[in-house]
Amino acid sequence: MIITNIGELVGIVPEGVLRKQGAEMAETGVIKDAWLAVEDGRITGFGQMADQVGHDGGRIVIPGSDRESIDAQGGMVMPAFCDSHTHIVYAGSRDGEFLDKINGLSYEEIAARGGGILNSADLLHETSEDELYRQAMERVREMMAKGTGAIEIKSGYGLNPADELKMLRVIRRIRETVPALVKSTFLGAHAVGRGYTHESYVQAVIDMMPQAAELADFVDVFCDEGFFTVDDTDRILTVGAACGLRPKIHANELAVSGGVQVGVKHNALSVDHLERTTDAEINALRGTETIPTMLPGSSFFLGIPFGRAKEFINAGLGIALASDYNPGSSPSGDIRFVMALACIRMRLTPTQALNAVTLNSAYAMGVSNITGSITPGKRADLILTHPGWTLTKIPYTYQTPFIRQVFLNGQVVK
Ligand code: NIG
Ligand code: FE
């Protein structure tokens, strides 16, 4: 397949660049009036229409030949979005809590009344594995149609061994049945399961680890006030590492929790949320492999601070952005809206926001070597926009439909 007459081909990144940090986040990687070739689901080349020369210097064969060709009519082509933090395997909805929230209760108050994560755990317990898969797949299909091509999904609404494993099996089944790339995270330590004491539940999570590790790629802990302590996190991550699971941490959403530092200590791939951070967190992240990940959809929905993304970037760090799609704090998997919040509320430029939801979010789920940018050899995970769209208009006119087609692994999904 070849796409011709691309107004702007955006998100070009040289081979071997796995994330963008600091000033690099301002690089758009753009060619105007471009073409792009795809073979066997991979990006094989791109260049300018005028010279019809590929990135490797070879001449390309423009339409009318044996290749299927798509005329972009001046539309943009960009990498599909990557969403490195979601909780989309959940049962039913928490719309009752939405009303509680409107009536003034905070996230913590709803949780303290037995709502929140425990409410989702009760619903999940009653729901069959097939039904859970069916409900989650509706969300996956919606996300793919909105341009997302790689999704990390967490457990954490099971909160006992049988239900946590049920969730992880559902995530595996999604991975096996969708064209999007799917990564799986064991978040047993999301809240203390019913019927356990805090201490007995931490031990239960530790005991689940070997079985969870057969299904999951990563381990996560909600290291925050009222949930799990730095000490609990340290213990859980130590056992996770012994089972081959690298951490991705929930930290600093409700308080300055020490979660960033314990994540860095365990070489976490990412530390996520970070609505409440001090300079100590920024300093702890410098020079590490851990990418700070912010979730502006949950800041928006919960009415809590947005992360200090600009200050992180000015300190030379790269940041990723993700949806946190879940029924309690961010009931949306729309990455375009995440970009809009990043630009409007966190003052990122559209280019910084794009890098944060593509290459850097791919890095935060360990797949930036195979997706997240326009790079020869990477999966053809692409968004083709309607004619007339530019990168800036995507977060600016943030509700006008902009997607003409989505390709994942070279296949049309929308
Ligand atoms: O990332 N903060 C912890 N976990 C989720 C919310 C889960 C829920 O409320 O169901 C989050 O915001
Ligand atoms: Fe989360």
XYZ file of C-alpha atoms and ligand atoms in Angstrom:
427
model
C 0.000 0.000 0.000
C 1.124 3.526 -0.687
C -0.402 6.751 0.599
C 0.230 9.718 -1.701
C -0.420 13.456 -1.569
C -0.007 13.634 2.193
C -0.167 17.316 3.198
C 2.026 16.722 6.226
C 3.609 13.479 7.315
C 4.122 14.087 11.037
C 5.929 12.135 13.760
C 8.977 10.971 11.807
C 11.619 9.694 14.203
C 15.006 8.200 13.287
C 15.498 4.501 13.901
C 16.787 3.692 17.374
C 15.259 6.716 19.140
C 13.083 5.179 21.851
C 11.830 8.318 23.625
C 12.108 12.103 23.463
C 13.277 14.109 26.428
C 13.453 17.812 27.307
C 13.977 19.993 24.222
C 13.625 16.961 21.939
C 9.910 16.970 22.769
C 9.604 20.070 20.558
C 10.648 18.109 17.447
C 7.715 17.407 15.128
C 9.548 15.279 12.544
C 7.600 16.491 9.526
C 7.756 16.242 5.721
C 5.303 18.266 3.639
C 3.764 16.913 0.393
C 4.764 13.388 1.192
C 4.126 9.764 0.351
C 4.397 6.753 2.615
C 4.727 3.089 1.681
C 3.574 0.092 3.730
C 4.327 -3.567 3.114
C 3.282 -6.564 5.209
C 2.006 -4.278 7.937
C 5.276 -2.348 8.248
C 6.328 1.123 7.186
C 8.836 0.545 4.389
C 9.524 4.054 3.174
C 8.443 7.658 2.830
C 9.583 10.810 1.117
C 8.481 13.882 -0.792
C 6.070 13.638 -3.703
C 8.231 16.000 -5.752
C 11.330 13.898 -5.886
C 9.631 10.537 -5.425
C 12.730 9.330 -3.696
C 12.606 7.052 -0.718
C 14.404 7.584 2.594
C 16.980 5.082 1.348
C 17.526 6.961 -1.924
C 15.610 4.454 -4.075
C 12.883 5.604 -6.484
C 9.381 4.746 -5.431
C 6.642 3.410 -7.614
C 3.775 5.863 -7.519
C 0.121 4.763 -8.033
C -1.289 2.965 -10.932
C 1.225 0.208 -10.403
C 0.613 -3.032 -8.570
C 0.285 -1.326 -5.204
C -2.977 -0.344 -3.641
C -2.867 3.408 -3.407
C -4.698 5.909 -1.244
C -4.798 9.572 -2.196
C -4.583 11.559 1.049
C -5.801 14.667 -0.798
C -3.621 16.844 1.382
C -4.691 15.177 4.648
C -2.176 14.520 7.397
C -0.647 11.168 8.261
C 0.601 10.661 11.804
C 1.414 7.729 14.097
C -1.558 6.110 15.805
C -1.875 7.053 19.476
C -0.372 4.885 22.214
C -2.172 4.630 25.538
C 0.217 3.342 28.189
C -2.185 3.418 31.164
C -5.742 2.081 31.148
C -8.130 0.048 33.285
C -10.584 -0.866 30.521
C -11.394 -4.362 31.751
C -14.167 -3.481 34.174
C -17.752 -4.535 34.615
C -20.727 -2.243 34.236
C -20.423 1.364 35.234
C -20.141 3.616 38.281
C -22.688 6.177 37.223
C -24.188 6.260 40.732
C -20.871 7.581 42.023
C -20.917 10.204 39.292
C -23.986 11.627 41.001
C -22.256 11.425 44.435
C -19.362 13.332 42.953
C -21.637 16.004 41.501
C -23.195 16.300 44.950
C -19.792 17.082 46.423
C -18.063 13.873 47.490
C -14.363 13.518 46.677
C -12.707 10.433 45.160
C -11.359 9.541 48.616
C -14.780 9.994 50.282
C -16.477 7.758 47.711
C -13.791 5.097 48.249
C -14.086 5.349 52.042
C -17.823 4.551 51.800
C -17.010 1.260 50.056
C -17.571 2.733 46.616
C -14.809 3.310 44.128
C -12.489 0.452 43.272
C -14.286 -1.958 45.656
C -17.583 -1.222 43.937
C -15.992 -2.212 40.608
C -14.514 -5.333 42.232
C -17.986 -6.423 43.413
C -19.433 -5.909 39.926
C -16.537 -7.749 38.309
C -16.924 -10.677 40.675
C -20.507 -11.172 39.466
C -19.645 -10.902 35.788
C -18.623 -13.886 33.672
C -15.316 -13.921 31.860
C -17.062 -13.865 28.470
C -19.211 -10.905 29.422
C -16.204 -9.043 30.806
C -14.380 -9.617 27.525
C -17.406 -8.411 25.569
C -17.685 -5.200 27.584
C -13.956 -4.483 27.379
C -13.917 -5.116 23.630
C -16.515 -2.379 23.133
C -14.051 0.019 24.747
C -11.145 -1.303 22.686
C -13.106 -0.847 19.455
C -14.042 2.692 20.446
C -10.405 3.494 21.248
C -9.128 2.064 17.949
C -11.718 4.063 16.004
C -10.445 7.158 17.807
C -6.913 6.426 16.636
C -5.308 4.377 19.412
C -3.046 1.575 18.234
C -1.292 0.375 21.395
C -2.986 -0.104 24.754
C -1.741 -1.113 28.175
C -4.467 -2.698 30.316
C -4.276 -3.288 34.072
C -5.922 -5.795 36.355
C -6.906 -4.452 39.767
C -10.683 -4.894 39.967
C -10.354 -8.513 41.049
C -8.671 -8.038 44.419
C -8.569 -11.765 45.139
C -6.563 -14.455 43.340
C -9.403 -15.911 41.244
C -10.750 -12.577 40.029
C -7.326 -11.022 39.371
C -6.423 -14.019 37.194
C -9.806 -13.781 35.476
C -8.978 -10.182 34.521
C -5.520 -11.103 33.279
C -6.991 -13.868 31.105
C -9.465 -11.381 29.633
C -6.575 -9.023 28.821
C -4.720 -11.904 27.150
C -7.791 -12.724 25.079
C -8.076 -9.091 23.979
C -4.394 -9.137 23.012
C -4.966 -12.235 20.907
C -8.003 -10.853 19.088
C -7.335 -7.204 18.223
C -5.012 -5.561 15.693
C -3.886 -3.062 18.361
C -0.791 -3.930 20.380
C -1.825 -4.852 23.924
C 0.343 -4.987 27.057
C -0.848 -6.377 30.358
C -0.156 -5.180 33.898
C -0.831 -6.954 37.202
C -2.271 -4.318 39.543
C -3.301 -6.624 42.396
C -2.285 -3.821 44.775
C -5.010 -1.431 43.612
C -7.028 -1.516 46.853
C -7.327 -3.950 49.760
C -9.729 -6.702 48.689
C -12.847 -7.419 50.720
C -12.303 -9.864 53.555
C -8.587 -9.083 53.954
C -6.684 -6.928 56.407
C -4.201 -4.549 54.830
C -1.310 -6.799 55.799
C -2.962 -10.040 54.705
C -3.844 -8.504 51.358
C -0.273 -7.336 50.661
C 0.795 -10.909 51.367
C -1.934 -12.213 49.042
C -0.668 -9.965 46.238
C 2.833 -11.292 46.797
C 1.519 -14.845 46.701
C -0.357 -14.176 43.437
C 2.769 -12.905 41.712
C 4.101 -16.133 40.125
C 0.749 -16.955 38.498
C 0.149 -13.343 37.501
C 3.607 -13.226 35.936
C 2.617 -15.949 33.490
C 0.002 -13.613 32.054
C 1.276 -10.073 32.684
C 4.119 -7.971 31.304
C 4.328 -5.483 34.185
C 3.495 -5.059 37.869
C 1.810 -1.953 39.289
C 1.016 -0.686 42.795
C -1.301 2.178 43.786
C 1.302 3.787 46.062
C -0.685 6.631 47.519
C -2.305 7.947 50.672
C -5.009 5.581 51.895
C -3.968 2.771 49.542
C -0.476 1.201 49.650
C 2.625 2.515 51.418
C 6.161 2.886 50.109
C 7.058 -0.127 52.217
C 4.282 -2.282 50.753
C 5.339 -1.130 47.289
C 8.968 -1.992 47.940
C 8.034 -5.516 49.003
C 5.650 -6.101 46.127
C 8.075 -4.796 43.495
C 10.897 -6.924 44.878
C 8.798 -10.063 44.389
C 7.600 -8.770 41.010
C 11.201 -8.393 39.842
C 11.994 -11.930 40.968
C 9.112 -13.078 38.744
C 10.402 -11.024 35.801
C 7.883 -8.166 36.028
C 9.061 -4.601 35.565
C 7.079 -1.966 37.500
C 4.746 0.748 36.307
C 3.589 2.683 39.357
C 0.548 4.741 40.382
C 2.040 7.538 42.493
C 1.412 11.043 43.790
C -2.218 11.295 42.739
C -3.689 11.925 46.166
C -0.564 13.011 48.069
C 3.204 13.362 47.725
C 3.562 9.667 48.385
C 7.194 8.658 47.866
C 5.921 6.452 45.044
C 8.146 8.076 42.440
C 11.285 7.392 44.447
C 10.402 3.765 45.175
C 9.519 3.293 41.505
C 12.865 4.699 40.407
C 14.617 2.486 42.966
C 13.075 -0.544 41.236
C 13.836 0.780 37.732
C 10.155 1.236 36.923
C 9.410 1.685 33.258
C 7.028 4.489 34.202
C 5.654 6.334 37.222
C 2.150 7.552 36.564
C -0.341 10.225 37.729
C 2.050 12.698 39.459
C -0.602 15.331 40.012
C 1.182 16.210 43.251
C 4.940 16.462 42.961
C 7.781 18.548 44.315
C 11.247 19.207 42.920
C 12.407 16.080 44.760
C 10.393 13.927 42.312
C 11.839 15.747 39.309
C 15.353 15.257 40.671
C 14.725 11.594 41.424
C 13.756 11.010 37.788
C 16.763 12.701 36.172
C 19.130 10.344 34.398
C 16.885 7.299 34.910
C 15.111 4.943 32.502
C 11.781 5.711 34.197
C 9.389 7.912 32.246
C 6.992 10.162 34.166
C 3.473 9.714 32.813
C 0.647 12.144 33.393
C -3.072 11.468 33.067
C -4.823 14.779 32.455
C -8.168 13.039 31.932
C -8.251 12.132 35.624
C -7.175 15.631 36.720
C -10.061 16.951 34.638
C -12.646 14.464 35.882
C -11.651 14.570 39.572
C -10.981 18.310 39.661
C -7.482 17.804 41.070
C -4.289 19.583 39.934
C -2.850 18.908 36.501
C 0.728 17.616 36.619
C 3.635 20.034 36.191
C 4.415 18.714 32.726
C 6.184 21.834 31.487
C 8.497 21.940 34.483
C 9.369 18.285 33.986
C 10.201 18.982 30.342
C 12.191 22.107 31.207
C 14.192 19.956 33.616
C 15.210 17.836 30.626
C 12.805 14.958 31.222
C 10.534 13.308 28.707
C 6.920 12.828 29.683
C 4.272 10.449 28.428
C 0.542 11.103 28.517
C -2.162 8.446 28.724
C -5.926 8.234 29.232
C -6.207 6.257 32.513
C -9.541 5.065 31.027
C -11.424 3.666 34.051
C -14.905 3.977 35.591
C -13.866 6.034 38.626
C -11.439 8.771 37.702
C -11.315 8.962 33.907
C -14.238 7.443 32.031
C -12.801 8.185 28.588
C -10.152 6.659 26.357
C -10.074 9.560 23.933
C -6.402 10.429 23.419
C -7.257 13.402 21.265
C -9.015 14.878 24.322
C -5.903 14.059 26.390
C -3.890 16.112 23.878
C -6.392 18.957 24.154
C -6.163 18.963 27.966
C -2.365 18.837 27.741
C -2.342 21.889 25.484
C -5.130 23.871 27.134
C -4.534 23.054 30.805
C -0.857 22.020 30.964
C 0.360 24.442 28.296
C 2.174 21.881 26.208
C 2.559 22.673 22.539
C 0.697 20.390 20.110
C 4.054 18.882 19.143
C 4.992 18.142 22.762
C 1.554 16.634 23.310
C 1.910 14.498 20.172
C 5.301 13.149 21.252
C 3.842 12.424 24.698
C 0.929 10.368 23.303
C 2.911 8.538 20.626
C 6.614 7.719 21.006
C 6.853 8.442 24.740
C 3.666 6.590 25.588
C 4.973 3.663 23.520
C 8.177 3.844 25.598
C 6.087 3.766 28.787
C 4.739 0.364 27.718
C 7.986 -0.990 26.298
C 6.952 -0.931 22.635
C 8.662 2.177 21.262
C 10.996 -0.024 19.220
C 8.021 -1.264 17.168
C 5.418 1.529 17.155
C 4.805 5.150 18.164
C 6.422 6.962 15.239
C 6.868 7.115 11.486
C 10.046 5.065 11.231
C 11.016 2.523 8.567
C 10.497 -0.999 9.876
C 7.946 -0.053 12.529
C 4.363 -1.313 12.490
C 2.147 0.704 10.175
C -0.019 2.075 13.003
C -1.278 5.241 11.370
C -3.959 7.899 11.413
C -4.951 9.503 8.100
C -6.871 12.736 8.641
C -9.453 14.406 6.472
C -8.039 17.011 4.100
C -7.158 20.372 5.628
C -6.118 19.148 9.065
C -2.876 20.223 10.727
C -1.353 19.015 13.988
C -2.392 22.192 15.814
C -6.049 21.877 14.828
C -6.341 18.438 16.453
C -6.233 19.703 20.078
C -7.555 23.159 19.144
C -10.905 22.304 17.542
C -10.937 19.336 19.821
C -14.323 17.889 19.011
C -14.548 18.190 15.248
C -14.067 14.757 13.648
C -10.610 14.641 12.062
C -9.959 10.965 11.372
C -10.534 9.640 7.863
C -8.912 6.258 8.403
C -7.010 4.355 11.058
C -4.548 1.619 10.055
C -3.204 -0.794 12.636
C -0.482 -3.138 11.533
C -1.319 -1.939 8.016
C -4.980 -3.047 8.265
C -7.836 -0.581 8.087
C -9.719 -0.572 11.404
C -11.777 2.528 10.664
O -5.637 5.470 37.972
N -5.871 5.812 41.101
C -6.082 4.611 41.082
N -6.674 3.898 40.139
C -7.402 4.459 39.055
C -8.801 4.699 39.405
C -9.501 3.444 39.563
C -10.949 3.572 39.886
O -11.389 4.522 40.529
O -11.659 2.657 39.475
C -6.687 5.662 38.532
O -7.156 6.804 38.651
Fe -4.755 4.328 36.760
